XYZ file of C-alpha atoms in Angstrom:
390
model
C -0.400 0.268 -0.416
C 2.246 3.839 -0.916
C -0.168 6.316 1.756
C -0.448 9.292 1.054
C -0.689 13.249 2.418
C -3.468 15.542 1.332
C -4.126 18.837 2.090
C -6.911 20.895 2.798
C -6.742 24.058 0.634
C -10.430 25.771 -0.512
C -11.773 28.202 1.300
C -13.330 26.881 3.839
C -9.782 27.807 5.434
C -9.788 31.445 4.794
C -8.348 33.829 1.929
C -5.689 33.091 -0.602
C -3.059 34.026 1.426
C -3.990 31.543 4.391
C -4.470 28.762 1.502
C -1.558 29.964 0.077
C 0.424 29.421 2.735
C -0.664 25.549 2.501
C -0.334 25.474 -0.252
C 3.703 26.006 -0.045
C 3.311 23.927 3.434
C 2.417 20.861 1.504
C 5.086 20.955 -1.128
C 7.841 21.839 0.879
C 6.847 19.315 3.546
C 6.529 16.320 0.500
C 3.022 15.864 0.486
C 1.394 14.202 -1.926
C -2.267 16.024 -2.668
C -3.783 18.966 -1.696
C -7.874 19.819 -2.173
C -8.535 23.291 -2.906
C -10.986 24.863 -4.723
C -11.750 24.765 -9.095
C -10.628 28.276 -8.989
C -7.279 28.102 -7.641
C -5.804 25.082 -9.759
C -4.435 27.522 -11.542
C -2.689 29.330 -9.298
C -1.768 26.130 -6.830
C 0.827 24.819 -10.365
C 2.256 27.875 -10.624
C 4.056 27.599 -6.682
C 5.074 24.495 -7.258
C 5.558 20.284 -8.078
C 1.974 18.562 -6.341
C -1.060 16.170 -7.456
C -4.497 18.915 -7.401
C -7.580 17.957 -6.665
C -10.441 20.405 -7.287
C -14.047 20.784 -5.313
C -16.030 20.296 -8.510
C -17.150 24.301 -8.799
C -20.538 22.601 -11.470
C -20.885 19.259 -11.337
C -21.618 19.660 -14.639
C -18.995 21.638 -15.964
C -15.300 21.019 -15.761
C -14.012 23.070 -18.172
C -10.538 21.713 -19.993
C -9.512 25.046 -22.222
C -6.348 25.326 -19.907
C -3.909 22.362 -19.345
C -2.814 24.206 -16.133
C -6.423 25.037 -14.945
C -6.738 21.475 -14.988
C -6.637 19.517 -11.932
C -5.375 15.750 -11.304
C -9.133 14.581 -9.245
C -12.589 16.048 -9.284
C -14.310 16.257 -5.909
C -17.790 16.479 -5.111
C -19.333 16.438 -1.980
C -18.803 20.579 -0.697
C -21.595 22.485 -0.971
C -23.382 19.016 -1.715
C -24.981 15.847 -0.456
C -21.471 15.078 0.596
C -20.726 17.531 3.656
C -24.723 17.887 4.392
C -25.354 20.972 2.641
C -28.042 18.909 0.677
C -30.476 16.029 2.991
C -29.321 13.417 1.559
C -32.470 11.982 -0.217
C -34.262 8.428 1.594
C -33.219 7.000 -1.605
C -29.580 7.128 -1.892
C -30.312 5.776 -6.268
C -31.488 9.616 -6.341
C -28.364 11.533 -4.917
C -26.846 13.983 -7.220
C -23.265 13.226 -5.982
C -23.205 9.591 -6.586
C -25.111 10.053 -9.996
C -22.829 12.639 -11.205
C -19.539 10.412 -9.520
C -20.896 7.510 -11.123
C -21.098 9.225 -15.273
C -19.278 7.818 -17.578
C -17.876 10.499 -18.710
C -15.670 10.340 -15.718
C -16.357 13.833 -14.724
C -15.422 13.330 -10.360
C -13.106 11.087 -9.452
C -13.611 11.725 -6.216
C -16.195 12.451 -2.790
C -15.536 14.083 0.232
C -17.998 12.691 3.000
C -18.229 14.594 6.467
C -19.895 11.803 8.419
C -22.388 13.274 10.191
C -23.959 9.864 10.960
C -25.002 6.613 10.495
C -26.739 7.434 7.340
C -23.300 9.475 6.085
C -21.217 5.983 6.469
C -23.993 4.536 4.500
C -22.928 6.696 1.517
C -20.079 7.347 2.209
C -20.152 2.726 1.321
C -21.883 3.516 -2.212
C -19.617 7.232 -3.053
C -16.312 4.794 -2.596
C -17.882 1.478 -4.761
C -17.650 4.881 -7.454
C -14.639 6.858 -6.413
C -10.528 6.555 -6.763
C -10.802 8.096 -3.675
C -12.537 9.008 -0.727
C -12.223 11.188 2.239
C -14.328 11.080 5.630
C -14.411 13.282 8.399
C -15.490 12.269 11.370
C -16.511 14.834 13.280
C -15.022 15.403 16.673
C -12.573 12.922 15.360
C -14.011 9.552 15.756
C -12.631 6.319 14.156
C -15.614 4.114 14.841
C -16.414 5.260 10.711
C -12.942 4.663 9.602
C -12.964 1.484 11.142
C -16.403 -0.145 9.308
C -15.418 1.392 6.392
C -11.940 1.039 6.384
C -13.840 -3.399 7.014
C -16.224 -2.890 4.328
C -14.521 -0.681 1.306
C -11.150 -2.949 0.593
C -9.141 -1.907 -1.959
C -12.567 -0.177 -4.228
C -11.235 2.986 -3.425
C -7.786 5.088 -1.725
C -10.148 6.182 1.448
C -8.477 8.731 2.603
C -9.821 10.244 6.975
C -9.627 13.674 8.083
C -7.348 14.847 10.664
C -6.112 17.628 12.299
C -2.802 16.770 13.400
C -0.114 14.517 13.236
C -0.980 12.661 16.104
C -4.483 12.522 14.135
C -2.631 11.152 11.168
C -1.087 8.092 12.851
C -4.017 7.067 14.072
C -5.771 6.698 11.355
C -2.417 4.714 9.595
C -3.108 2.925 12.252
C -6.852 1.409 12.392
C -7.211 -1.752 12.954
C -4.070 -2.638 11.776
C -4.352 -2.271 7.860
C -5.675 1.940 8.001
C -6.179 4.341 5.973
C -4.641 4.483 2.341
C -3.822 9.024 3.254
C -4.829 11.268 5.587
C -6.583 14.625 4.896
C -4.918 17.474 6.834
C -7.224 20.311 7.829
C -4.475 22.447 9.807
C -2.618 26.157 9.325
C 0.206 24.310 11.375
C 3.690 23.760 9.448
C 4.175 21.358 12.238
C 1.052 18.960 11.852
C 1.381 18.837 7.747
C 4.771 18.326 8.473
C 4.150 16.209 11.046
C 1.783 13.828 9.042
C 4.053 13.668 6.034
C 6.312 12.186 8.731
C 4.191 9.894 9.817
C 3.755 8.330 6.081
C 6.468 7.757 5.907
C 7.173 5.800 9.303
C 3.813 3.693 8.733
C 5.477 2.857 4.548
C 8.776 1.193 6.262
C 9.630 -1.725 6.752
C 11.425 -2.576 9.677
C 13.645 -5.698 9.459
C 15.362 -8.445 11.441
C 18.328 -7.813 12.591
C 20.794 -10.841 14.871
C 24.336 -11.768 15.399
C 26.724 -14.009 13.250
C 30.130 -14.798 14.987
C 33.046 -14.061 13.330
C 35.738 -17.569 12.294
C 37.745 -14.883 9.986
C 39.617 -11.579 9.483
C 42.014 -11.836 6.721
C 43.527 -8.931 4.372
C 43.594 -10.287 0.595
C 44.617 -6.610 -1.129
C 43.486 -4.029 -3.718
C 40.511 -4.230 -4.616
C 38.484 -0.774 -5.776
C 36.425 0.491 -2.473
C 32.739 1.751 -2.992
C 31.438 5.118 -0.429
C 28.308 5.612 -1.117
C 27.247 9.681 -0.188
C 23.642 10.088 0.016
C 21.904 13.631 0.040
C 20.994 12.436 4.088
C 22.299 12.749 7.260
C 22.363 9.813 9.731
C 22.753 9.495 12.999
C 25.476 7.038 15.349
C 23.520 3.844 15.164
C 22.676 4.026 11.180
C 24.653 3.093 8.810
C 23.690 -0.045 5.445
C 23.556 -3.842 4.809
C 26.278 -4.605 2.555
C 27.674 -8.098 1.485
C 29.509 -10.629 -0.608
C 26.240 -13.029 0.079
C 22.548 -11.481 -0.755
C 21.572 -13.811 2.133
C 22.903 -12.487 5.148
C 24.607 -8.464 4.754
C 26.823 -7.001 7.617
C 25.487 -3.710 9.047
C 28.162 -1.151 8.248
C 27.260 1.953 10.077
C 27.960 5.211 8.517
C 30.868 7.724 8.787
C 29.238 9.309 11.793
C 32.273 8.697 14.598
C 34.975 11.377 14.975
C 37.853 10.404 13.973
C 41.832 11.546 14.745
C 42.378 10.220 11.441
C 39.289 12.191 9.099
C 36.569 14.348 9.840
C 33.610 12.181 10.537
C 31.170 12.684 7.199
C 27.385 11.121 8.478
C 26.135 11.413 5.220
C 28.469 8.068 4.227
C 29.037 4.780 4.816
C 31.908 3.024 3.293
C 29.815 -0.157 1.928
C 33.101 -3.146 0.623
C 34.109 -3.834 -2.479
C 32.372 -3.079 -6.646
C 31.105 -6.933 -6.416
C 29.226 -6.186 -3.007
C 25.576 -6.175 -2.336
C 23.403 -3.448 -0.772
C 19.874 -3.119 0.138
C 17.780 -1.111 -1.217
C 13.987 0.561 0.234
C 11.838 -2.063 -2.630
C 13.830 -5.037 -0.313
C 15.686 -6.074 -3.212
C 19.728 -5.632 -3.493
C 21.891 -3.145 -5.575
C 25.454 -4.293 -6.597
C 27.606 -1.369 -5.115
C 28.952 -0.777 -8.702
C 25.997 -0.024 -10.390
C 24.589 2.555 -7.709
C 24.982 6.042 -8.812
C 23.237 9.854 -8.250
C 19.768 9.381 -7.803
C 19.403 6.413 -6.952
C 17.785 4.944 -3.180
C 19.137 3.237 -0.888
C 18.203 1.960 2.863
C 19.416 3.496 5.486
C 19.057 0.334 8.456
C 19.181 1.179 12.992
C 20.733 -0.670 15.033
C 17.037 -1.802 16.189
C 16.375 -2.747 12.184
C 14.506 0.602 11.845
C 14.429 2.109 8.143
C 14.470 4.987 6.082
C 14.980 5.338 2.671
C 18.269 7.697 1.057
C 18.533 9.111 -1.994
C 22.464 8.918 -3.149
C 24.550 11.997 -4.204
C 27.031 10.455 -5.515
C 29.489 7.351 -5.524
C 33.487 7.289 -4.692
C 34.637 4.501 -6.068
C 39.239 3.986 -4.902
C 41.784 1.147 -4.962
C 42.063 0.552 -1.197
C 43.683 -2.567 1.210
C 40.659 -5.193 1.937
C 39.651 -7.092 4.817
C 37.742 -10.463 4.111
C 34.676 -10.944 7.429
C 34.090 -14.271 7.352
C 30.628 -15.208 10.360
C 28.348 -17.560 10.958
C 25.465 -18.260 12.449
C 22.474 -20.466 13.079
C 20.128 -21.269 10.709
C 17.389 -23.673 10.018
C 19.422 -25.471 7.879
C 22.873 -26.174 10.034
C 25.630 -23.145 9.983
C 25.615 -21.131 7.147
C 28.620 -19.104 6.370
C 28.207 -15.688 4.862
C 31.455 -12.909 3.730
C 31.969 -9.723 2.620
C 35.256 -7.709 1.384
C 35.508 -4.159 3.634
C 38.010 -1.903 3.687
C 40.889 -1.940 5.502
C 40.409 1.283 7.432
C 40.611 2.186 10.915
C 37.228 4.933 10.523
C 35.259 1.696 9.011
C 33.131 0.478 11.291
C 30.852 -2.206 11.710
C 28.570 -3.588 15.159
C 29.397 -5.528 16.963
C 27.039 -7.086 20.763
C 29.808 -4.755 22.241
C 29.048 -1.780 19.927
C 30.381 -0.110 16.745
C 33.895 -1.918 16.915
C 36.411 -0.784 13.787
C 37.328 -3.667 11.026
C 41.013 -2.447 12.152
C 39.866 -3.484 15.715
C 37.561 -7.595 14.265
C 39.063 -9.960 15.687
C 37.438 -14.319 15.765
C 34.591 -14.626 18.039
C 33.300 -11.586 17.988
C 29.902 -11.324 16.946
C 28.495 -8.842 14.046
C 24.580 -7.955 13.280
C 23.984 -9.318 10.349
C 20.094 -9.070 7.827
C 20.030 -12.666 6.776
C 17.366 -14.033 4.421
C 17.131 -17.750 2.775
C 16.462 -16.573 -0.491
C 18.699 -16.626 -3.142
C 18.743 -13.608 -5.617
C 18.373 -13.220 -9.171
C 18.789 -9.000 -10.020
C 18.168 -8.406 -6.521
C 15.271 -9.802 -6.801
C 14.596 -12.525 -4.259
C 13.885 -15.989 -6.431
C 12.706 -19.288 -5.522
C 15.397 -21.255 -6.654
C 18.471 -23.166 -6.059
C 22.020 -19.966 -6.227
C 25.130 -21.472 -4.134
C 27.252 -18.244 -3.191
C 30.540 -18.940 -2.093
């Protein structure tokens, strides 16, 4: 599931300057969509790159003459049945909003519903069957309507929960352990908007199972082409990347965050190993270090298995003396051996049971932190086939 953050910036939130501040904050924070009035679409396009959803000014008319003024999605519900301006008909087959959603000319792709009672839950459920996007706004922030719709709607629509704080956004993403597909933030606070984006990113990230493996060999191997991955993100002392010569077992290598008498810290960098080695990416696959280039994404991992993504800014490949580090661990099929090549340098550190340890101080019997998956890989993707790595 790809989760999304939407920011409400229509006339109901204030004048254009107020709306503009929300939209600008949304763009800078990395929100996915803004929801505005149809008349503001062109002005939003001038502010930056973001998906634009618009409330239909007239359910029967969408002006397509000016492409810059066209929204990416149109919504019914504001000033209609969805927000309670017009009473819901007893028979929903007579609903004007639902009729617009169901039109074959794709006049509208989204529905906006304030859940004012159980009848509006039923209305939202009907709308979800026809809408690509369904926004539900619970009065006084009740999660019960959201729970009901998550259970009933399934994957029929991209379900978006209204929220006014990042805490409410987190609750929406966690409801019923499945969560809403998106949240619509209605707040002037930049902190709440940015917080909702952070919650979205955290909800989409995986947590990895890391374990320790016993070092069985550390030996100098001569020169090799070593890769430093310089990212566009700063890492902290608990973060690094997972790299290794064998795709099934990747070693945790710390970012260069530690102060050293030899060189200044470079908290954007991981000295990852030789060009042949694998590094884990945010999709759960692997890339060869040699194939990375500026603009690619890599996965940053902390010692507890928490993950986030980072953009590669630069890759430095230089000839350097290397160590071969070999380790063994218990698996369901017995003891397995994994290894990697890593630069022979005091500034390169791995995570061990004793904490951050320079590879030059690594000894047999030490326990290094690794991520182990009993899978084979083909072009970085896990496959079910027998592959021997040694």
